[in-house]
């Protein structure tokens, strides 16, 4: 949406909402740190409860990029990250304007939900919107990827594959299924404090030192094919089994690293045991765990309240966060 | 020690004590279930605090083998296991007498300490003693192996290697070092109840289904060479680092199994974190974990009291069991 301020000062404004996502087949390891090219293809579920709303205004009046997150002006280093990201658009589309970015994150902090995924997807979509750029969603996902790997998948809703591709242009997201078949998620926040080993550092150490990494890559590729087949057949149990197994394997790779490490904590084990007990009680649900201690439970949307009431015997209500399936990026009407 | 009862009834009595051991390079996977031939060579520390005392009397008066454990007559299936074991000696040495076996286990139950290791090592040694059989300790370890894999290593004291060998005759223990250089162990009993997945079942599932198993085998072989080098140099830190890394890798293999599983529990993570904190506080100590939730801390014997006082803030005193280094099998004088 390009705006022209009375012919005096040129400005272009765009806005977008993007949701975060949870990987069911994990992205674990980069083959190119600059371009955020992953070692393996991954697959995620977009979540509607957690999103970032971003408006961006490119204007001749800006001497520098300015970034407000949750209405607070951000530091130079934080702003610099977004400037680098916007430079990709500026260089490809001959834009020489600086921007004011205003983002509101509707992602609970410390829940192990990657707000960087929704943030960079929203920023990419808002920028496309500002100049009405002629790029399709798939190409947009390659831009989002340059901000944060998992942002690639947040361009689309439902189940989304991030194909590792063979180049920056082909490492993109594709929508697999809208996931509108009674799918939901319960997130158990077992520890909301900052994790000791970032996913960037964890990935790097694993790729470089874990003897299990080659087997991870091989089996993640097989898991991806199998989970797409399960999604195609709407086979929830198979979907869940592959999800849980894939997460376990990702975490196995960290135990083989030198020095070994784990993202698990006491509460991680507690939540895993809750999932086993729920399954024994006949409720189909499966956990996945990212590079942190929190546990995400893939379940039937219709089972969410049952699952939460079971978990509330073990966890506080404020440790439980629920979501149904989210959409892809969309334009926000600025009011 | 052969006894002759006044020329009327022939009887042969022997006795022995054997200590249990903790693997620092884990035995994880069998290549021959009948013969207890392992997939990889392993290395252990024999512990003096936990042992089995066994007396055996082979006598013409026995119509069947009789087995008392901790003074309680054992069931037919339990006795049958020992009969099968004794048959190895009976067939190799032309013995046609049945036996009465009396064992006292000084191994705390449920602490994740393999009493089968000390039990079969003691039984093998007592049998050798009864007939004064001409078999050396190394050969004796191949007999012990047939009762329980880890019993192989309990024939010797200190650091002991179990070489996987190429046959039943060559899959034997060899002593590496007496470990008399300020070595001790603290065992944290986080759960003393029966584990859900036995080590036999866990090994089997891992060997058959875990994509990480080949890398386990490769790196366990390298770990063994490196830990022997560390022992040779009396490099405690290196010894501990290899121990901890090897245990982490063994447990990683279970996460890759189908279905995935773990022996860890909440308390396992708690104890692991205690070890990290002890190291941060400058106390060199390293954990290892067997096919169960309990955590064994390899440490300086001179640090045991400091470590226990630190742990007692988190665990009850009855959850902490300590040991120094144990000897190999020895004859017990029957009084």
XYZ file of C-alpha atoms in Angstrom:
670
model
C 0.000 0.000 0.000
C 1.931 3.006 -1.243
C 0.977 6.384 0.131
C 2.046 9.731 -1.227
C 2.076 12.551 1.264
C 0.723 15.443 -0.767
C 3.603 15.277 -3.217
C 6.071 16.813 -0.760
C 7.463 13.928 1.192
C 7.431 10.464 -0.297
C 6.331 7.748 2.094
C 5.204 4.151 1.739
C 3.312 2.397 4.480
C 2.522 -1.270 4.868
C 1.326 -3.575 7.587
C 0.968 -7.254 8.243
C 0.234 -9.881 10.844
C 2.185 -13.119 10.981
C 1.790 -16.021 13.387
C 4.529 -18.022 14.995
C 4.890 -21.752 14.323
C 6.058 -24.910 16.041
C 8.256 -27.311 14.120
C 7.046 -30.919 14.115
C 10.018 -31.976 12.011
C 12.771 -29.837 13.488
C 15.084 -27.403 11.771
C 18.375 -28.311 13.448
C 21.595 -27.093 11.898
C 22.595 -24.531 9.290
C 24.584 -25.241 6.189
C 25.034 -21.510 5.517
C 25.006 -19.105 8.449
C 24.848 -15.972 6.312
C 21.911 -17.088 4.191
C 20.173 -19.149 6.871
C 20.206 -22.227 4.668
C 19.270 -25.264 6.758
C 20.913 -28.669 6.802
C 17.524 -30.371 6.601
C 14.002 -29.641 5.453
C 11.463 -29.135 8.234
C 7.720 -28.993 8.782
C 5.665 -26.901 11.162
C 2.237 -26.013 12.422
C 1.287 -22.322 12.412
C -0.422 -21.225 15.651
C -3.166 -18.633 15.721
C -2.759 -17.564 19.351
C 0.713 -16.095 18.914
C 1.504 -13.424 16.355
C 3.286 -10.215 15.575
C 1.558 -7.145 14.121
C 3.917 -4.851 12.268
C 3.485 -1.576 10.460
C 6.325 -0.078 8.504
C 6.639 3.355 6.999
C 9.434 4.079 4.574
C 9.819 7.841 4.427
C 12.117 10.535 3.119
C 11.902 12.141 6.539
C 13.735 9.203 8.157
C 17.486 9.562 8.364
C 17.792 6.154 9.932
C 15.679 3.134 10.554
C 13.696 3.398 13.771
C 12.242 0.390 15.547
C 9.566 0.290 18.208
C 8.767 -3.078 19.789
C 5.676 -3.123 21.983
C 5.753 0.723 21.804
C 9.302 0.911 23.179
C 12.058 2.423 21.065
C 14.718 -0.243 20.562
C 18.484 0.079 20.875
C 20.849 0.606 17.974
C 22.030 -3.041 17.868
C 18.438 -4.309 17.864
C 17.480 -1.847 15.141
C 20.577 -2.774 13.163
C 19.308 -6.357 12.764
C 16.145 -5.100 11.097
C 18.094 -2.650 8.951
C 20.211 -5.485 7.591
C 17.050 -7.414 6.874
C 15.375 -4.469 5.126
C 18.530 -3.927 3.070
C 17.690 -7.138 1.215
C 14.516 -5.499 -0.082
C 16.221 -2.128 -0.564
C 18.961 -3.579 -2.732
C 16.702 -5.884 -4.749
C 14.025 -3.267 -5.404
C 16.098 -0.083 -5.516
C 14.568 1.417 -2.424
C 16.621 4.148 -0.798
C 14.284 5.119 2.010
C 14.720 4.511 5.721
C 11.834 3.144 7.717
C 9.975 3.404 10.996
C 8.917 -0.038 12.168
C 6.311 -0.538 14.844
C 5.782 -4.096 16.026
C 3.507 -5.494 18.675
C 4.393 -9.022 19.732
C 1.487 -11.144 20.860
C 3.830 -13.954 21.792
C 4.284 -14.772 25.472
C 7.916 -14.206 26.328
C 9.840 -17.157 27.666
C 7.341 -19.744 26.478
C 9.796 -21.127 23.990
C 7.715 -19.776 21.144
C 9.939 -18.181 18.566
C 8.723 -14.594 18.296
C 11.485 -14.072 15.743
C 9.510 -16.343 13.386
C 6.377 -14.197 13.473
C 8.445 -10.993 13.697
C 10.448 -11.472 10.506
C 7.511 -12.954 8.603
C 5.404 -9.920 9.540
C 8.206 -7.511 8.678
C 8.730 -9.119 5.279
C 5.005 -9.073 4.555
C 4.620 -5.459 5.727
C 7.484 -4.399 3.478
C 5.937 -6.161 0.487
C 2.693 -4.437 1.380
C 4.308 -0.999 1.644
C 5.616 -1.031 -1.926
C 3.074 -3.471 -3.284
C 6.031 -5.556 -4.402
C 5.418 -8.206 -7.024
C 6.617 -11.199 -5.004
C 4.549 -14.232 -4.230
C 4.333 -15.871 -0.818
C 6.898 -18.510 -1.676
C 9.454 -15.892 -2.618
C 8.444 -13.823 0.404
C 9.350 -16.810 2.561
C 12.916 -16.698 1.236
C 13.136 -13.103 2.469
C 11.667 -13.990 5.863
C 14.256 -16.772 6.116
C 17.079 -14.233 6.058
C 15.792 -12.759 9.321
C 15.278 -16.038 11.154
C 15.184 -19.562 9.811
C 11.852 -20.470 11.335
C 10.292 -17.253 9.977
C 10.365 -18.964 6.567
C 7.486 -21.191 7.641
C 5.405 -18.412 9.206
C 4.436 -17.042 5.807
C 1.809 -19.779 5.475
C -0.880 -21.153 7.755
C -1.541 -24.745 8.825
C 1.097 -27.380 8.145
C 4.029 -25.842 6.298
C 7.150 -27.395 4.840
C 10.402 -25.503 4.646
C 12.281 -27.099 1.801
C 15.996 -26.838 2.402
C 16.480 -26.135 -1.296
C 19.707 -25.884 -3.187
C 20.161 -22.108 -3.044
C 18.874 -19.003 -1.306
C 16.138 -18.730 -3.923
C 14.919 -22.310 -3.523
C 15.113 -22.622 0.266
C 11.495 -21.646 0.785
C 8.227 -22.561 2.446
C 5.348 -24.384 0.811
C 1.907 -24.892 2.318
C 1.075 -28.555 2.912
C -2.379 -28.564 4.497
C -4.591 -26.042 6.257
C -4.753 -28.341 9.315
C -8.454 -27.726 9.704
C -9.139 -31.229 10.993
C -9.370 -30.851 14.744
C -5.749 -29.942 15.460
C -4.593 -27.919 18.451
C -1.687 -27.365 20.769
C -1.104 -27.011 24.504
C 2.167 -25.425 25.545
C 3.537 -26.277 28.978
C 5.857 -23.504 30.134
C 8.126 -25.330 32.540
C 10.710 -22.563 32.709
C 10.313 -19.089 31.270
C 13.795 -17.843 32.095
C 16.404 -17.286 29.444
C 17.938 -20.547 28.229
C 21.635 -21.087 28.811
C 22.521 -22.327 25.332
C 20.873 -20.496 22.441
C 19.541 -22.533 19.557
C 22.185 -20.938 17.340
C 25.000 -22.112 19.610
C 23.314 -25.473 20.234
C 22.893 -26.172 16.522
C 26.454 -25.199 15.771
C 27.962 -27.367 18.486
C 25.790 -30.295 17.443
C 26.617 -30.058 13.747
C 30.326 -29.767 14.506
C 30.732 -32.387 17.236
C 27.821 -34.824 17.553
C 28.470 -38.285 16.081
C 24.702 -38.641 15.806
C 24.225 -35.706 13.460
C 24.514 -37.634 10.156
C 21.835 -40.104 11.319
C 19.681 -37.148 12.380
C 19.857 -35.740 8.857
C 19.043 -39.059 7.228
C 16.114 -39.873 9.459
C 14.743 -36.308 9.494
C 14.406 -36.568 5.727
C 12.509 -39.839 6.099
C 10.385 -38.397 8.916
C 9.412 -35.497 6.671
C 8.158 -37.792 3.922
C 6.284 -39.927 6.434
C 4.666 -36.999 8.219
C 3.460 -35.515 4.934
C 1.893 -38.868 4.150
C 0.247 -38.880 7.604
C -1.058 -35.341 7.031
C -2.386 -36.315 3.611
C -4.249 -39.233 5.193
C -5.286 -37.089 8.210
C -3.814 -39.839 10.390
C -3.455 -38.011 13.695
C -1.792 -40.847 15.607
C 0.881 -41.302 12.973
C 1.353 -37.518 12.784
C 1.899 -37.455 16.544
C 4.204 -40.454 16.675
C 6.495 -38.993 14.022
C 6.425 -35.598 15.747
C 7.436 -37.055 19.111
C 10.089 -39.337 17.655
C 11.608 -36.519 15.608
C 11.861 -34.260 18.673
C 13.481 -37.047 20.694
C 16.064 -37.537 17.956
C 16.880 -33.833 17.776
C 17.494 -33.831 21.521
C 19.530 -37.029 21.257
C 21.983 -35.202 18.991
C 22.782 -32.698 21.754
C 23.701 -35.503 24.167
C 26.360 -36.597 21.709
C 27.891 -33.140 21.395
C 31.209 -32.200 22.948
C 30.746 -31.087 25.614
C 27.369 -32.804 25.870
C 24.348 -30.720 26.781
C 20.588 -30.957 27.043
C 17.777 -28.425 26.932
C 15.669 -30.628 29.212
C 14.926 -29.778 32.810
C 13.036 -31.517 35.611
C 9.765 -29.987 34.424
C 10.406 -31.217 30.879
C 10.392 -34.785 32.172
C 7.287 -34.083 34.245
C 5.412 -32.781 31.214
C 6.590 -35.700 29.055
C 5.279 -38.111 31.689
C 1.946 -36.264 31.710
C 1.680 -36.854 27.967
C 2.397 -40.569 28.409
C -0.311 -40.737 31.060
C -2.808 -38.865 28.896
C -2.183 -41.364 26.098
C -2.600 -44.280 28.512
C -5.929 -42.699 29.450
C -6.937 -42.823 25.782
C -6.354 -39.198 24.808
C -4.227 -39.017 21.665
C -1.558 -36.361 22.219
C 2.155 -36.138 21.514
C 4.904 -33.842 22.692
C 7.535 -31.910 20.878
C 10.365 -29.903 22.444
C 12.426 -27.141 20.839
C 15.797 -25.776 21.890
C 14.561 -25.116 25.419
C 12.861 -26.878 28.322
C 9.234 -26.181 27.446
C 6.960 -28.899 26.136
C 4.466 -28.421 23.328
C 1.658 -30.941 23.147
C 0.162 -31.631 19.730
C -3.430 -32.713 20.264
C -6.968 -32.740 19.009
C -8.392 -29.229 19.363
C -11.479 -30.863 20.857
C -9.295 -32.436 23.595
C -7.640 -29.186 24.692
C -9.895 -28.575 27.693
C -9.610 -32.191 28.888
C -5.837 -32.065 28.550
C -5.587 -28.748 30.392
C -7.729 -29.970 33.245
C -5.502 -33.055 33.566
C -2.326 -30.955 33.440
C -3.634 -28.437 35.961
C -3.117 -31.036 38.675
C 0.608 -30.851 37.981
C 1.188 -27.379 36.537
C -0.130 -23.938 37.423
C -2.718 -22.523 35.076
C -0.338 -19.754 34.047
C 2.086 -22.422 32.830
C -0.441 -23.661 30.286
C -0.928 -21.834 26.996
C -3.246 -23.129 24.286
C -3.665 -22.478 20.605
C -5.498 -23.619 17.555
C -4.178 -23.487 14.010
C -3.105 -20.145 12.557
C -3.274 -18.578 9.093
C -0.506 -17.276 6.938
C 0.605 -13.646 6.753
C -2.137 -11.143 6.081
C -2.567 -7.457 5.526
C -3.691 -5.469 8.535
C -6.026 -2.585 7.957
C -4.610 0.329 9.878
C -7.365 2.078 11.763
C 38.614 -76.428 48.383
C 37.443 -80.027 48.097
C 36.074 -81.670 51.157
C 35.489 -85.351 51.610
C 32.858 -86.315 54.125
C 34.372 -89.371 55.790
C 34.439 -91.320 52.539
C 30.676 -91.871 52.528
C 29.188 -88.870 50.836
C 31.266 -86.835 48.395
C 30.953 -83.098 48.752
C 32.889 -80.096 47.534
C 32.529 -76.716 49.134
C 33.737 -73.336 47.948
C 33.110 -69.740 48.731
C 33.850 -66.310 47.322
C 33.103 -62.622 47.568
C 32.697 -60.475 44.450
C 31.966 -56.764 44.208
C 29.655 -55.068 41.814
C 30.940 -52.518 39.305
C 29.829 -49.394 37.501
C 30.548 -49.081 33.794
C 32.275 -45.869 32.778
C 32.289 -46.947 29.142
C 28.921 -48.638 28.866
C 28.072 -52.129 27.724
C 25.046 -51.424 25.535
C 23.878 -54.086 23.136
C 24.464 -57.801 22.658
C 25.733 -59.429 19.514
C 24.924 -62.900 20.884
C 22.115 -63.279 23.409
C 22.943 -66.887 24.291
C 26.602 -66.287 24.962
C 26.286 -62.734 26.284
C 28.717 -61.454 23.706
C 28.605 -57.657 23.653
C 28.484 -55.345 20.657
C 31.192 -53.161 22.185
C 34.015 -53.401 24.685
C 33.397 -51.626 27.983
C 35.273 -50.411 31.053
C 34.206 -50.277 34.669
C 35.159 -49.380 38.202
C 34.723 -52.084 40.846
C 33.098 -50.781 44.047
C 34.024 -52.053 47.482
C 30.804 -51.122 49.264
C 28.582 -53.499 47.292
C 29.258 -57.198 47.054
C 27.845 -60.689 47.130
C 29.125 -63.433 49.414
C 28.419 -66.908 48.111
C 29.105 -70.382 49.416
C 28.389 -73.403 47.299
C 28.355 -77.042 48.263
C 28.229 -79.679 45.558
C 27.058 -82.894 47.207
C 25.838 -86.373 46.399
C 23.018 -85.780 48.843
C 21.516 -83.083 46.601
C 18.932 -84.297 44.126
C 18.522 -80.794 42.733
C 20.220 -77.445 42.973
C 18.979 -75.428 45.917
C 19.404 -71.673 46.133
C 19.126 -69.452 49.183
C 19.374 -65.691 48.644
C 19.700 -63.647 51.821
C 18.730 -66.832 53.721
C 15.470 -67.234 51.784
C 14.908 -70.327 49.659
C 14.372 -69.172 46.082
C 11.740 -70.303 43.597
C 12.271 -72.917 40.909
C 12.631 -70.354 38.054
C 15.191 -68.361 40.055
C 17.111 -71.513 40.917
C 16.903 -72.667 37.296
C 18.965 -69.639 36.173
C 21.792 -70.680 38.478
C 21.492 -74.327 37.438
C 21.972 -73.346 33.802
C 24.973 -71.313 34.817
C 26.485 -74.152 36.870
C 25.910 -76.547 33.965
C 28.676 -74.707 32.112
C 31.132 -75.856 34.772
C 29.498 -79.281 35.105
C 29.812 -80.020 31.404
C 33.334 -78.611 31.001
C 34.744 -80.337 34.090
C 32.686 -83.518 34.200
C 30.930 -82.648 37.422
C 27.727 -84.564 38.050
C 26.809 -83.201 41.451
C 23.984 -80.865 42.361
C 24.655 -77.905 44.612
C 23.336 -75.875 47.486
C 24.069 -72.202 46.933
C 23.848 -69.660 49.717
C 24.291 -66.043 48.716
C 24.115 -62.878 50.757
C 23.770 -59.750 48.679
C 25.310 -56.640 50.178
C 23.957 -54.532 47.341
C 21.194 -52.040 48.117
C 18.159 -53.043 46.092
C 16.789 -50.492 43.671
C 19.900 -48.343 43.644
C 20.618 -49.219 40.061
C 23.614 -51.256 41.118
C 23.714 -54.518 39.255
C 23.688 -57.206 41.929
C 23.713 -59.739 39.107
C 27.284 -58.624 38.364
C 28.563 -59.435 41.846
C 26.253 -62.470 42.115
C 27.503 -64.333 39.050
C 31.112 -63.320 39.616
C 30.884 -64.691 43.173
C 29.143 -67.864 42.032
C 31.760 -68.519 39.359
C 34.575 -67.914 41.830
C 32.960 -70.080 44.523
C 32.567 -72.924 42.032
C 36.208 -72.672 40.992
C 37.073 -72.699 44.665
C 34.932 -75.761 45.405
C 36.759 -77.969 42.934
C 40.012 -76.048 42.949
C 39.578 -75.772 39.188
C 42.609 -74.865 37.147
C 41.218 -71.729 35.513
C 42.756 -68.306 35.748
C 40.826 -65.121 36.471
C 40.601 -64.158 32.825
C 39.012 -67.468 31.932
C 36.836 -67.261 35.026
C 35.497 -63.938 33.683
C 34.240 -65.724 30.556
C 32.204 -68.012 32.838
C 30.849 -65.100 34.863
C 29.838 -63.438 31.578
C 27.435 -66.278 30.829
C 25.406 -65.389 33.921
C 25.279 -61.647 33.337
C 27.294 -59.486 30.964
C 28.486 -57.043 33.580
C 29.575 -59.926 35.860
C 32.510 -60.374 33.474
C 34.102 -57.226 34.873
C 33.476 -58.049 38.540
C 36.206 -60.700 38.544
C 38.818 -57.953 38.885
C 39.171 -54.893 41.105
C 39.768 -51.265 40.148
C 39.392 -50.235 36.514
C 38.512 -53.261 34.394
C 38.092 -53.637 30.660
C 35.689 -56.157 29.183
C 37.067 -56.895 25.759
C 34.257 -57.804 23.418
C 36.485 -60.457 21.865
C 35.817 -62.555 18.824
C 34.401 -65.642 20.550
C 33.055 -66.845 23.868
C 36.623 -67.703 24.934
C 38.046 -64.286 24.104
C 35.233 -62.084 25.395
C 36.809 -61.583 28.800
C 37.853 -59.076 31.414
C 41.331 -57.697 31.884
C 42.495 -55.544 34.779
C 43.571 -52.064 33.721
C 44.529 -50.270 36.929
C 43.925 -50.751 40.641
C 42.398 -47.251 40.830
C 44.241 -46.507 44.047
C 44.680 -42.846 43.224
C 41.953 -41.074 45.184
C 38.935 -42.429 43.293
C 35.445 -42.783 44.760
C 31.795 -42.783 43.878
C 28.592 -41.258 45.215
C 25.367 -42.875 44.083
C 22.227 -40.739 44.069
C 19.183 -43.000 44.313
C 16.496 -40.872 42.684
C 14.025 -43.721 42.314
C 14.363 -47.151 43.836
C 11.246 -48.668 42.278
C 11.443 -51.240 39.524
C 12.288 -49.681 36.170
C 9.738 -49.934 33.387
C 12.087 -51.041 30.628
C 14.728 -53.592 31.614
C 18.235 -53.135 30.296
C 17.791 -56.314 28.250
C 14.705 -54.939 26.508
C 16.213 -51.438 26.246
C 19.388 -52.746 24.614
C 17.488 -54.895 22.194
C 15.140 -52.122 21.070
C 18.063 -49.735 20.692
C 20.206 -52.116 18.656
C 17.292 -52.952 16.402
C 15.738 -49.521 15.863
C 17.983 -46.612 16.845
C 19.614 -44.795 13.913
C 22.242 -43.615 16.384
C 23.446 -47.081 17.294
C 26.244 -47.369 14.680
C 27.709 -44.035 15.825
C 27.456 -45.263 19.429
C 29.560 -48.294 18.559
C 32.174 -46.266 16.721
C 32.569 -43.652 19.392
C 32.407 -46.101 22.305
C 35.465 -47.797 20.827
C 37.261 -44.463 20.650
C 36.108 -43.526 24.166
C 37.565 -46.779 25.477
C 40.992 -46.058 24.019
C 40.891 -42.506 25.341
C 39.774 -43.452 28.835
C 42.518 -46.061 29.114
C 44.994 -43.351 28.167
C 43.469 -41.058 30.834
C 43.735 -43.850 33.425
C 47.319 -44.506 32.439
C 48.095 -40.821 32.941
C 45.937 -40.655 36.111
C 44.189 -37.690 34.494
C 41.034 -37.500 36.579
C 39.376 -34.671 34.656
C 39.786 -36.434 31.338
C 38.595 -39.705 32.913
C 35.474 -37.925 34.117
C 34.784 -36.082 30.891
C 34.921 -39.278 28.860
C 32.755 -41.072 31.443
C 30.055 -38.401 31.336
C 30.111 -38.064 27.558
C 29.897 -41.830 27.074
C 26.865 -42.089 29.368
C 25.146 -39.227 27.553
C 25.686 -41.000 24.236
C 24.309 -44.282 25.525
C 21.170 -42.465 26.641
C 20.983 -40.601 23.344
C 20.635 -43.929 21.542
C 17.426 -44.701 23.452
C 15.849 -41.420 22.298
C 16.303 -42.571 18.722
C 14.635 -45.938 19.294
C 11.185 -46.767 18.012
C 9.196 -46.133 20.049
C 11.577 -43.691 21.740
C 12.212 -44.045 25.447
C 14.396 -42.694 28.205
C 15.527 -44.002 31.569
C 15.759 -40.461 32.909
C 13.338 -39.029 35.426
C 12.932 -35.617 37.062
C 15.405 -36.589 39.797
C 17.948 -37.655 37.179
C 17.979 -34.093 35.835
C 18.184 -32.713 39.378
C 21.220 -34.844 40.176
C 22.881 -33.978 36.855
C 22.419 -30.292 37.654
C 23.955 -30.839 41.096
C 27.027 -32.279 39.400
C 27.283 -29.261 37.096
C 27.059 -26.968 40.119
C 29.680 -28.941 42.034
C 32.037 -28.590 39.083
C 31.322 -24.863 38.866
C 32.259 -24.716 42.554
C 35.612 -26.278 41.682
C 34.966 -29.866 42.761
C 35.925 -32.261 39.972
C 33.131 -34.825 39.648
C 31.288 -36.403 36.732
C 28.097 -38.379 36.408
C 27.272 -41.615 34.721
C 23.822 -43.177 34.353
C 22.973 -46.799 33.630
C 19.722 -48.266 32.311
C 17.718 -46.583 35.056
C 17.107 -43.159 36.596
C 19.809 -43.199 39.279
C 22.929 -41.081 38.966
C 26.399 -42.264 39.873
C 28.967 -39.578 40.531
C 32.599 -40.422 39.841
C 34.714 -38.287 42.124
C 37.841 -37.968 44.186
C 37.487 -40.196 47.235
C 38.744 -37.253 49.269
C 35.824 -35.141 48.007
C 33.076 -37.619 48.952
C 32.108 -35.907 52.205
C 32.042 -32.436 50.597
C 29.924 -33.757 47.725
C 27.502 -35.503 50.063
C 27.058 -32.430 52.183
C 26.294 -30.402 49.053
C 23.846 -33.024 47.776
C 22.115 -33.356 51.127
C 20.498 -29.967 50.527
C 18.657 -31.492 47.594
C 18.413 -35.206 48.382
C 17.634 -37.127 51.556
C 20.572 -38.807 53.223
C 19.090 -42.221 52.498
C 19.229 -41.396 48.783
C 23.010 -41.057 48.939
C 25.222 -44.142 48.879
C 28.999 -43.897 48.764
C 31.793 -46.251 47.858
C 35.482 -46.457 47.324
C 37.250 -48.804 44.944
C 36.738 -52.554 45.300
C 38.948 -55.586 44.796
C 38.483 -58.556 42.560
C 36.928 -61.865 43.584
C 38.428 -63.482 46.641
C 38.085 -66.615 48.684
C 36.014 -66.335 51.836
C 37.084 -68.298 54.861
C 34.014 -70.048 56.146
C 33.818 -69.730 59.904
